[in-house]
């Protein structure tokens, strides 16, 4: 999270917005859970289990939208779809 979703103030690694006082704890927990799911997805990809990787990445996207997750999901989807090796450099 780069900005407060309530007032758009720059987020400075605290659990509360310096401007509006919004509690970021649940949002930060969701981001941390999404990061864990992305790590699981990378492990699944490394093991060749693209189905599990896609499942983890889709769950991660429900918790936190991040272009990196979209990119990994596209990569895993390409590998899952036709059995060829996808590329991150498109
Ligand atoms: Zn705020």
PDB file of N, CA and C and ligand atoms in Angstrom:
ATOM      1  N   UNK A   1       0.844  -1.171   0.000  1.00  0.00           N
ATOM      2  CA  UNK A   1       0.000   0.000   0.000  1.00  0.00           C
ATOM      3  C   UNK A   1       0.888   1.233   0.000  1.00  0.00           C
ATOM      4  N   UNK A   2       0.678   2.057  -0.987  1.00  0.00           N
ATOM      5  CA  UNK A   2       1.499   3.259  -1.117  1.00  0.00           C
ATOM      6  C   UNK A   2       0.791   4.492  -0.590  1.00  0.00           C
ATOM      7  N   UNK A   3      -0.545   4.473  -0.672  1.00  0.00           N
ATOM      8  CA  UNK A   3      -1.327   5.631  -0.207  1.00  0.00           C
ATOM      9  C   UNK A   3      -2.510   5.157   0.628  1.00  0.00           C
ATOM     10  N   UNK A   4      -2.928   6.014   1.520  1.00  0.00           N
ATOM     11  CA  UNK A   4      -4.107   5.726   2.342  1.00  0.00           C
ATOM     12  C   UNK A   4      -5.318   5.609   1.414  1.00  0.00           C
ATOM     13  N   UNK A   5      -6.087   4.512   1.501  1.00  0.00           N
ATOM     14  CA  UNK A   5      -7.258   4.372   0.632  1.00  0.00           C
ATOM     15  C   UNK A   5      -8.382   5.340   0.995  1.00  0.00           C
ATOM     16  N   UNK A   6      -8.311   5.962   2.146  1.00  0.00           N
ATOM     17  CA  UNK A   6      -9.349   6.890   2.575  1.00  0.00           C
ATOM     18  C   UNK A   6      -9.062   8.328   2.142  1.00  0.00           C
ATOM     19  N   UNK A   7      -7.835   8.804   2.373  1.00  0.00           N
ATOM     20  CA  UNK A   7      -7.537  10.216   2.094  1.00  0.00           C
ATOM     21  C   UNK A   7      -6.404  10.419   1.095  1.00  0.00           C
ATOM     22  N   UNK A   8      -5.786   9.307   0.646  1.00  0.00           N
ATOM     23  CA  UNK A   8      -4.717   9.329  -0.353  1.00  0.00           C
ATOM     24  C   UNK A   8      -3.392   9.897   0.169  1.00  0.00           C
ATOM     25  N   UNK A   9      -3.255  10.070   1.474  1.00  0.00           N
ATOM     26  CA  UNK A   9      -1.966  10.487   2.027  1.00  0.00           C
ATOM     27  C   UNK A   9      -0.944   9.393   1.776  1.00  0.00           C
ATOM     28  N   UNK A  10       0.311   9.776   1.612  1.00  0.00           N
ATOM     29  CA  UNK A  10       1.375   8.804   1.391  1.00  0.00           C
ATOM     30  C   UNK A  10       1.524   7.942   2.637  1.00  0.00           C
ATOM     31  N   UNK A  11       1.569   6.630   2.426  1.00  0.00           N
ATOM     32  CA  UNK A  11       1.720   5.692   3.538  1.00  0.00           C
ATOM     33  C   UNK A  11       3.182   5.606   3.911  1.00  0.00           C
ATOM     34  N   UNK A  12       3.469   5.752   5.187  1.00  0.00           N
ATOM     35  CA  UNK A  12       4.862   5.787   5.640  1.00  0.00           C
ATOM     36  C   UNK A  12       5.160   4.682   6.635  1.00  0.00           C
ATOM     37  N   UNK A  13       4.846   3.454   6.273  1.00  0.00           N
ATOM     38  CA  UNK A  13       5.209   2.280   7.072  1.00  0.00           C
ATOM     39  C   UNK A  13       4.640   2.291   8.491  1.00  0.00           C
ATOM     40  N   UNK A  14       3.559   2.971   8.704  1.00  0.00           N
ATOM     41  CA  UNK A  14       2.924   2.927  10.021  1.00  0.00           C
ATOM     42  C   UNK A  14       1.607   2.155   9.894  1.00  0.00           C
ATOM     43  N   UNK A  15       1.011   1.813  11.018  1.00  0.00           N
ATOM     44  CA  UNK A  15      -0.245   1.067  11.008  1.00  0.00           C
ATOM     45  C   UNK A  15      -1.453   1.989  11.070  1.00  0.00           C
ATOM     46  N   UNK A  16      -1.193   3.297  11.012  1.00  0.00           N
ATOM     47  CA  UNK A  16      -2.282   4.268  11.075  1.00  0.00           C
ATOM     48  C   UNK A  16      -1.928   5.444  10.163  1.00  0.00           C
ATOM     49  N   UNK A  17      -2.936   5.971   9.470  1.00  0.00           N
ATOM     50  CA  UNK A  17      -2.700   7.104   8.580  1.00  0.00           C
ATOM     51  C   UNK A  17      -2.361   8.344   9.398  1.00  0.00           C
ATOM     52  N   UNK A  18      -1.296   9.013   8.989  1.00  0.00           N
ATOM     53  CA  UNK A  18      -0.871  10.214   9.710  1.00  0.00           C
ATOM     54  C   UNK A  18      -1.856  11.361   9.509  1.00  0.00           C
ATOM     55  N   UNK A  19      -2.626  11.326   8.418  1.00  0.00           N
ATOM     56  CA  UNK A  19      -3.551  12.427   8.128  1.00  0.00           C
ATOM     57  C   UNK A  19      -4.950  12.178   8.694  1.00  0.00           C
ATOM     58  N   UNK A  20      -5.553  11.039   8.364  1.00  0.00           N
ATOM     59  CA  UNK A  20      -6.957  10.819   8.747  1.00  0.00           C
ATOM     60  C   UNK A  20      -7.116   9.828   9.893  1.00  0.00           C
ATOM     61  N   UNK A  21      -6.033   9.129  10.249  1.00  0.00           N
ATOM     62  CA  UNK A  21      -6.103   8.212  11.379  1.00  0.00           C
ATOM     63  C   UNK A  21      -6.645   6.840  11.058  1.00  0.00           C
ATOM     64  N   UNK A  22      -6.867   6.549   9.788  1.00  0.00           N
ATOM     65  CA  UNK A  22      -7.391   5.232   9.412  1.00  0.00           C
ATOM     66  C   UNK A  22      -6.443   4.134   9.889  1.00  0.00           C
ATOM     67  N   UNK A  23      -7.035   3.075  10.432  1.00  0.00           N
ATOM     68  CA  UNK A  23      -6.263   1.914  10.891  1.00  0.00           C
ATOM     69  C   UNK A  23      -5.958   1.022   9.693  1.00  0.00           C
ATOM     70  N   UNK A  24      -4.676   0.847   9.400  1.00  0.00           N
ATOM     71  CA  UNK A  24      -4.257   0.042   8.257  1.00  0.00           C
ATOM     72  C   UNK A  24      -4.055  -1.436   8.604  1.00  0.00           C
ATOM     73  N   UNK A  25      -4.224  -1.793   9.856  1.00  0.00           N
ATOM     74  CA  UNK A  25      -3.894  -3.153  10.290  1.00  0.00           C
ATOM     75  C   UNK A  25      -4.567  -4.233   9.422  1.00  0.00           C
ATOM     76  N   UNK A  26      -5.880  -4.153   9.175  1.00  0.00           N
ATOM     77  CA  UNK A  26      -6.494  -5.213   8.347  1.00  0.00           C
ATOM     78  C   UNK A  26      -5.964  -5.216   6.913  1.00  0.00           C
ATOM     79  N   UNK A  27      -5.706  -4.029   6.366  1.00  0.00           N
ATOM     80  CA  UNK A  27      -5.191  -3.958   4.991  1.00  0.00           C
ATOM     81  C   UNK A  27      -3.784  -4.536   4.902  1.00  0.00           C
ATOM     82  N   UNK A  28      -2.957  -4.214   5.883  1.00  0.00           N
ATOM     83  CA  UNK A  28      -1.589  -4.739   5.884  1.00  0.00           C
ATOM     84  C   UNK A  28      -1.593  -6.250   6.075  1.00  0.00           C
ATOM     85  N   UNK A  29      -2.527  -6.750   6.883  1.00  0.00           N
ATOM     86  CA  UNK A  29      -2.640  -8.200   7.076  1.00  0.00           C
ATOM     87  C   UNK A  29      -3.062  -8.882   5.770  1.00  0.00           C
ATOM     88  N   UNK A  30      -3.970  -8.253   5.041  1.00  0.00           N
ATOM     89  CA  UNK A  30      -4.403  -8.822   3.756  1.00  0.00           C
ATOM     90  C   UNK A  30      -3.244  -8.831   2.764  1.00  0.00           C
ATOM     91  N   UNK A  31      -2.459  -7.756   2.736  1.00  0.00           N
ATOM     92  CA  UNK A  31      -1.298  -7.713   1.841  1.00  0.00           C
ATOM     93  C   UNK A  31      -0.277  -8.785   2.216  1.00  0.00           C
ATOM     94  N   UNK A  32      -0.062  -8.971   3.509  1.00  0.00           N
ATOM     95  CA  UNK A  32       0.894  -9.996   3.955  1.00  0.00           C
ATOM     96  C   UNK A  32       0.405 -11.386   3.563  1.00  0.00           C
ATOM     97  N   UNK A  33      -0.896 -11.627   3.705  1.00  0.00           N
ATOM     98  CA  UNK A  33      -1.454 -12.927   3.318  1.00  0.00           C
ATOM     99  C   UNK A  33      -1.311 -13.137   1.813  1.00  0.00           C
ATOM    100  N   UNK A  34      -1.529 -12.073   1.035  1.00  0.00           N
ATOM    101  CA  UNK A  34      -1.361 -12.172  -0.420  1.00  0.00           C
ATOM    102  C   UNK A  34       0.094 -12.479  -0.768  1.00  0.00           C
ATOM    103  N   UNK A  35       1.029 -11.830  -0.076  1.00  0.00           N
ATOM    104  CA  UNK A  35       2.452 -12.101  -0.322  1.00  0.00           C
ATOM    105  C   UNK A  35       2.782 -13.564  -0.036  1.00  0.00           C
ATOM    106  N   UNK A  36       2.214 -14.105   1.025  1.00  0.00           N
ATOM    107  CA  UNK A  36       2.447 -15.520   1.351  1.00  0.00           C
ATOM    108  C   UNK A  36       1.909 -16.415   0.237  1.00  0.00           C
ATOM    109  N   UNK A  37       0.729 -16.094  -0.271  1.00  0.00           N
ATOM    110  CA  UNK A  37       0.147 -16.893  -1.356  1.00  0.00           C
ATOM    111  C   UNK A  37       0.990 -16.803  -2.625  1.00  0.00           C
ATOM    112  N   UNK A  38       1.574 -15.640  -2.882  1.00  0.00           N
ATOM    113  CA  UNK A  38       2.451 -15.507  -4.050  1.00  0.00           C
ATOM    114  C   UNK A  38       3.699 -16.369  -3.867  1.00  0.00           C
ATOM    115  N   UNK A  39       4.243 -16.392  -2.669  1.00  0.00           N
ATOM    116  CA  UNK A  39       5.410 -17.258  -2.415  1.00  0.00           C
ATOM    117  C   UNK A  39       5.046 -18.724  -2.634  1.00  0.00           C
ATOM    118  N   UNK A  40       3.866 -19.133  -2.151  1.00  0.00           N
ATOM    119  CA  UNK A  40       3.411 -20.508  -2.399  1.00  0.00           C
ATOM    120  C   UNK A  40       3.295 -20.763  -3.901  1.00  0.00           C
ATOM    121  N   UNK A  41       2.753 -19.792  -4.622  1.00  0.00           N
ATOM    122  CA  UNK A  41       2.587 -19.955  -6.076  1.00  0.00           C
ATOM    123  C   UNK A  41       3.938 -20.148  -6.753  1.00  0.00           C
ATOM    124  N   UNK A  42       4.938 -19.389  -6.323  1.00  0.00           N
ATOM    125  CA  UNK A  42       6.270 -19.536  -6.924  1.00  0.00           C
ATOM    126  C   UNK A  42       6.841 -20.918  -6.628  1.00  0.00           C
ATOM    127  N   UNK A  43       6.596 -21.407  -5.436  1.00  0.00           N
ATOM    128  CA  UNK A  43       7.053 -22.760  -5.096  1.00  0.00           C
ATOM    129  C   UNK A  43       6.340 -23.783  -5.979  1.00  0.00           C
ATOM    130  N   UNK A  44       5.035 -23.610  -6.151  1.00  0.00           N
ATOM    131  CA  UNK A  44       4.266 -24.526  -7.009  1.00  0.00           C
ATOM    132  C   UNK A  44       4.766 -24.468  -8.449  1.00  0.00           C
ATOM    133  N   UNK A  45       5.049 -23.251  -8.932  1.00  0.00           N
ATOM    134  CA  UNK A  45       5.566 -23.124 -10.301  1.00  0.00           C
ATOM    135  C   UNK A  45       6.901 -23.840 -10.436  1.00  0.00           C
ATOM    136  N   UNK A  46       7.750 -23.669  -9.444  1.00  0.00           N
ATOM    137  CA  UNK A  46       9.053 -24.330  -9.479  1.00  0.00           C
ATOM    138  C   UNK A  46       8.938 -25.843  -9.481  1.00  0.00           C
ATOM    139  N   UNK A  47       7.875 -26.341  -8.849  1.00  0.00           N
ATOM    140  CA  UNK A  47       7.662 -27.781  -8.787  1.00  0.00           C
ATOM    141  C   UNK A  47       6.866 -28.288  -9.992  1.00  0.00           C
ATOM    142  N   UNK A  48       6.446 -27.365 -10.868  1.00  0.00           N
ATOM    143  CA  UNK A  48       5.707 -27.768 -12.061  1.00  0.00           C
ATOM    144  C   UNK A  48       4.219 -27.941 -11.840  1.00  0.00           C
ATOM    145  N   UNK A  49       3.714 -27.536 -10.681  1.00  0.00           N
ATOM    146  CA  UNK A  49       2.282 -27.657 -10.390  1.00  0.00           C
ATOM    147  C   UNK A  49       1.594 -26.325 -10.697  1.00  0.00           C
ATOM    148  N   UNK A  50       1.321 -26.105 -11.980  1.00  0.00           N
ATOM    149  CA  UNK A  50       0.738 -24.823 -12.380  1.00  0.00           C
ATOM    150  C   UNK A  50      -0.700 -24.657 -11.901  1.00  0.00           C
ATOM    151  N   UNK A  51      -1.425 -25.749 -11.751  1.00  0.00           N
ATOM    152  CA  UNK A  51      -2.807 -25.648 -11.260  1.00  0.00           C
ATOM    153  C   UNK A  51      -2.822 -25.061  -9.853  1.00  0.00           C
ATOM    154  N   UNK A  52      -1.954 -25.565  -8.998  1.00  0.00           N
ATOM    155  CA  UNK A  52      -1.883 -25.032  -7.631  1.00  0.00           C
ATOM    156  C   UNK A  52      -1.363 -23.599  -7.633  1.00  0.00           C
ATOM    157  N   UNK A  53      -0.433 -23.299  -8.531  1.00  0.00           N
ATOM    158  CA  UNK A  53       0.095 -21.935  -8.625  1.00  0.00           C
ATOM    159  C   UNK A  53      -1.005 -20.957  -9.021  1.00  0.00           C
ATOM    160  N   UNK A  54      -1.792 -21.315 -10.014  1.00  0.00           N
ATOM    161  CA  UNK A  54      -2.883 -20.444 -10.464  1.00  0.00           C
ATOM    162  C   UNK A  54      -3.889 -20.250  -9.337  1.00  0.00           C
ATOM    163  N   UNK A  55      -4.195 -21.319  -8.620  1.00  0.00           N
ATOM    164  CA  UNK A  55      -5.144 -21.223  -7.516  1.00  0.00           C
ATOM    165  C   UNK A  55      -4.625 -20.247  -6.450  1.00  0.00           C
ATOM    166  N   UNK A  56      -3.356 -20.365  -6.106  1.00  0.00           N
ATOM    167  CA  UNK A  56      -2.771 -19.470  -5.094  1.00  0.00           C
ATOM    168  C   UNK A  56      -2.765 -18.021  -5.577  1.00  0.00           C
ATOM    169  N   UNK A  57      -2.429 -17.823  -6.828  1.00  0.00           N
ATOM    170  CA  UNK A  57      -2.380 -16.459  -7.364  1.00  0.00           C
ATOM    171  C   UNK A  57      -3.772 -15.830  -7.424  1.00  0.00           C
ATOM    172  N   UNK A  58      -4.766 -16.612  -7.803  1.00  0.00           N
ATOM    173  CA  UNK A  58      -6.140 -16.069  -7.822  1.00  0.00           C
ATOM    174  C   UNK A  58      -6.599 -15.693  -6.420  1.00  0.00           C
ATOM    175  N   UNK A  59      -6.239 -16.517  -5.443  1.00  0.00           N
ATOM    176  CA  UNK A  59      -6.590 -16.182  -4.049  1.00  0.00           C
ATOM    177  C   UNK A  59      -5.854 -14.917  -3.617  1.00  0.00           C
ATOM    178  N   UNK A  60      -4.600 -14.793  -4.022  1.00  0.00           N
ATOM    179  CA  UNK A  60      -3.825 -13.598  -3.675  1.00  0.00           C
ATOM    180  C   UNK A  60      -4.481 -12.344  -4.247  1.00  0.00           C
ATOM    181  N   UNK A  61      -4.988 -12.443  -5.477  1.00  0.00           N
ATOM    182  CA  UNK A  61      -5.630 -11.279  -6.097  1.00  0.00           C
ATOM    183  C   UNK A  61      -6.900 -10.866  -5.377  1.00  0.00           C
ATOM    184  N   UNK A  62      -7.567 -11.806  -4.719  1.00  0.00           N
ATOM    185  CA  UNK A  62      -8.771 -11.420  -3.966  1.00  0.00           C
ATOM    186  C   UNK A  62      -8.405 -10.614  -2.724  1.00  0.00           C
ATOM    187  N   UNK A  63      -7.164 -10.755  -2.270  1.00  0.00           N
ATOM    188  CA  UNK A  63      -6.727 -10.046  -1.064  1.00  0.00           C
ATOM    189  C   UNK A  63      -6.038  -8.725  -1.369  1.00  0.00           C
ATOM    190  N   UNK A  64      -5.336  -8.696  -2.498  1.00  0.00           N
ATOM    191  CA  UNK A  64      -4.538  -7.515  -2.808  1.00  0.00           C
ATOM    192  C   UNK A  64      -4.291  -7.459  -4.305  1.00  0.00           C
ATOM    193  N   UNK A  65      -4.679  -6.364  -4.940  1.00  0.00           N
ATOM    194  CA  UNK A  65      -4.417  -6.250  -6.371  1.00  0.00           C
ATOM    195  C   UNK A  65      -3.027  -5.678  -6.588  1.00  0.00           C
ATOM    196  N   UNK A  66      -2.256  -6.399  -7.387  1.00  0.00           N
ATOM    197  CA  UNK A  66      -0.878  -6.012  -7.649  1.00  0.00           C
ATOM    198  C   UNK A  66      -0.545  -6.451  -9.077  1.00  0.00           C
ATOM    199  N   UNK A  67       0.000  -5.561  -9.913  1.00  0.00           N
ATOM    200  CA  UNK A  67       0.348  -5.942 -11.283  1.00  0.00           C
ATOM    201  C   UNK A  67       1.318  -7.128 -11.337  1.00  0.00           C
ATOM    202  N   UNK A  68       2.151  -7.279 -10.334  1.00  0.00           N
ATOM    203  CA  UNK A  68       3.079  -8.413 -10.283  1.00  0.00           C
ATOM    204  C   UNK A  68       2.305  -9.732 -10.222  1.00  0.00           C
ATOM    205  N   UNK A  69       1.225  -9.756  -9.445  1.00  0.00           N
ATOM    206  CA  UNK A  69       0.406 -10.962  -9.344  1.00  0.00           C
ATOM    207  C   UNK A  69      -0.273 -11.233 -10.691  1.00  0.00           C
ATOM    208  N   UNK A  70      -0.753 -10.177 -11.338  1.00  0.00           N
ATOM    209  CA  UNK A  70      -1.358 -10.341 -12.673  1.00  0.00           C
ATOM    210  C   UNK A  70      -0.358 -10.963 -13.645  1.00  0.00           C
ATOM    211  N   UNK A  71       0.865 -10.476 -13.598  1.00  0.00           N
ATOM    212  CA  UNK A  71       1.908 -10.985 -14.496  1.00  0.00           C
ATOM    213  C   UNK A  71       2.197 -12.456 -14.216  1.00  0.00           C
ATOM    214  N   UNK A  72       2.329 -12.803 -12.946  1.00  0.00           N
ATOM    215  CA  UNK A  72       2.581 -14.201 -12.591  1.00  0.00           C
ATOM    216  C   UNK A  72       1.400 -15.091 -12.971  1.00  0.00           C
ATOM    217  N   UNK A  73       0.196 -14.571 -12.802  1.00  0.00           N
ATOM    218  CA  UNK A  73      -0.997 -15.349 -13.159  1.00  0.00           C
ATOM    219  C   UNK A  73      -1.036 -15.603 -14.669  1.00  0.00           C
ATOM    220  N   UNK A  74      -0.681 -14.603 -15.437  1.00  0.00           N
ATOM    221  CA  UNK A  74      -0.636 -14.780 -16.889  1.00  0.00           C
ATOM    222  C   UNK A  74       0.432 -15.810 -17.270  1.00  0.00           C
ATOM    223  N   UNK A  75       1.583 -15.708 -16.635  1.00  0.00           N
ATOM    224  CA  UNK A  75       2.669 -16.664 -16.888  1.00  0.00           C
ATOM    225  C   UNK A  75       2.227 -18.085 -16.550  1.00  0.00           C
ATOM    226  N   UNK A  76       1.642 -18.255 -15.362  1.00  0.00           N
ATOM    227  CA  UNK A  76       1.199 -19.588 -14.942  1.00  0.00           C
ATOM    228  C   UNK A  76       0.078 -20.085 -15.843  1.00  0.00           C
ATOM    229  N   UNK A  77      -0.835 -19.183 -16.224  1.00  0.00           N
ATOM    230  CA  UNK A  77      -1.936 -19.565 -17.092  1.00  0.00           C
ATOM    231  C   UNK A  77      -1.451 -20.043 -18.446  1.00  0.00           C
ATOM    232  N   UNK A  78      -0.413 -19.377 -18.963  1.00  0.00           N
ATOM    233  CA  UNK A  78       0.143 -19.797 -20.252  1.00  0.00           C
ATOM    234  C   UNK A  78       0.758 -21.193 -20.138  1.00  0.00           C
ATOM    235  N   UNK A  79       1.445 -21.432 -19.063  1.00  0.00           N
ATOM    236  CA  UNK A  79       2.058 -22.758 -18.862  1.00  0.00           C
ATOM    237  C   UNK A  79       0.987 -23.826 -18.687  1.00  0.00           C
ATOM    238  N   UNK A  80      -0.073 -23.452 -17.972  1.00  0.00           N
ATOM    239  CA  UNK A  80      -1.147 -24.403 -17.710  1.00  0.00           C
ATOM    240  C   UNK A  80      -1.950 -24.679 -18.975  1.00  0.00           C
ATOM    241  N   UNK A  81      -2.140 -23.641 -19.791  1.00  0.00           N
ATOM    242  CA  UNK A  81      -3.029 -23.748 -20.939  1.00  0.00           C
ATOM    243  C   UNK A  81      -2.543 -24.641 -22.054  1.00  0.00           C
ATOM    244  N   UNK A  82      -1.289 -24.541 -22.415  1.00  0.00           N
ATOM    245  CA  UNK A  82      -0.854 -25.295 -23.590  1.00  0.00           C
ATOM    246  C   UNK A  82       0.387 -26.162 -23.348  1.00  0.00           C
ATOM    247  N   UNK A  83       0.831 -26.197 -22.128  1.00  0.00           N
ATOM    248  CA  UNK A  83       1.944 -27.068 -21.811  1.00  0.00           C
ATOM    249  C   UNK A  83       3.299 -26.530 -22.218  1.00  0.00           C
ATOM    250  N   UNK A  84       3.320 -25.343 -22.842  1.00  0.00           N
ATOM    251  CA  UNK A  84       4.596 -24.759 -23.207  1.00  0.00           C
ATOM    252  C   UNK A  84       5.080 -23.856 -22.087  1.00  0.00           C
ATOM    253  N   UNK A  85       6.324 -23.486 -22.175  1.00  0.00           N
ATOM    254  CA  UNK A  85       6.893 -22.612 -21.179  1.00  0.00           C
ATOM    255  C   UNK A  85       6.514 -21.174 -21.500  1.00  0.00           C
ATOM    256  N   UNK A  86       5.852 -20.522 -20.540  1.00  0.00           N
ATOM    257  CA  UNK A  86       5.525 -19.120 -20.716  1.00  0.00           C
ATOM    258  C   UNK A  86       6.756 -18.272 -20.481  1.00  0.00           C
ATOM    259  N   UNK A  87       6.665 -17.018 -20.835  1.00  0.00           N
ATOM    260  CA  UNK A  87       7.789 -16.123 -20.608  1.00  0.00           C
ATOM    261  C   UNK A  87       7.304 -14.874 -19.911  1.00  0.00           C
ATOM    262  N   UNK A  88       8.113 -14.365 -19.021  1.00  0.00           N
ATOM    263  CA  UNK A  88       7.777 -13.134 -18.336  1.00  0.00           C
ATOM    264  C   UNK A  88       8.173 -11.930 -19.169  1.00  0.00           C
ATOM    265  N   UNK A  89       8.902 -12.156 -20.238  1.00  0.00           N
ATOM    266  CA  UNK A  89       9.394 -11.053 -21.065  1.00  0.00           C
ATOM    267  C   UNK A  89       8.590 -11.004 -22.351  1.00  0.00           C
ATOM    268  N   UNK A  90       7.413 -10.413 -22.285  1.00  0.00           N
ATOM    269  CA  UNK A  90       6.589 -10.319 -23.500  1.00  0.00           C
ATOM    270  C   UNK A  90       6.488  -8.894 -23.960  1.00  0.00           C
TER     271      UNK A  90
HETATM  272 ZN1  LIG B   1      -5.743   8.687   5.456  1.00  0.00          ZN
END
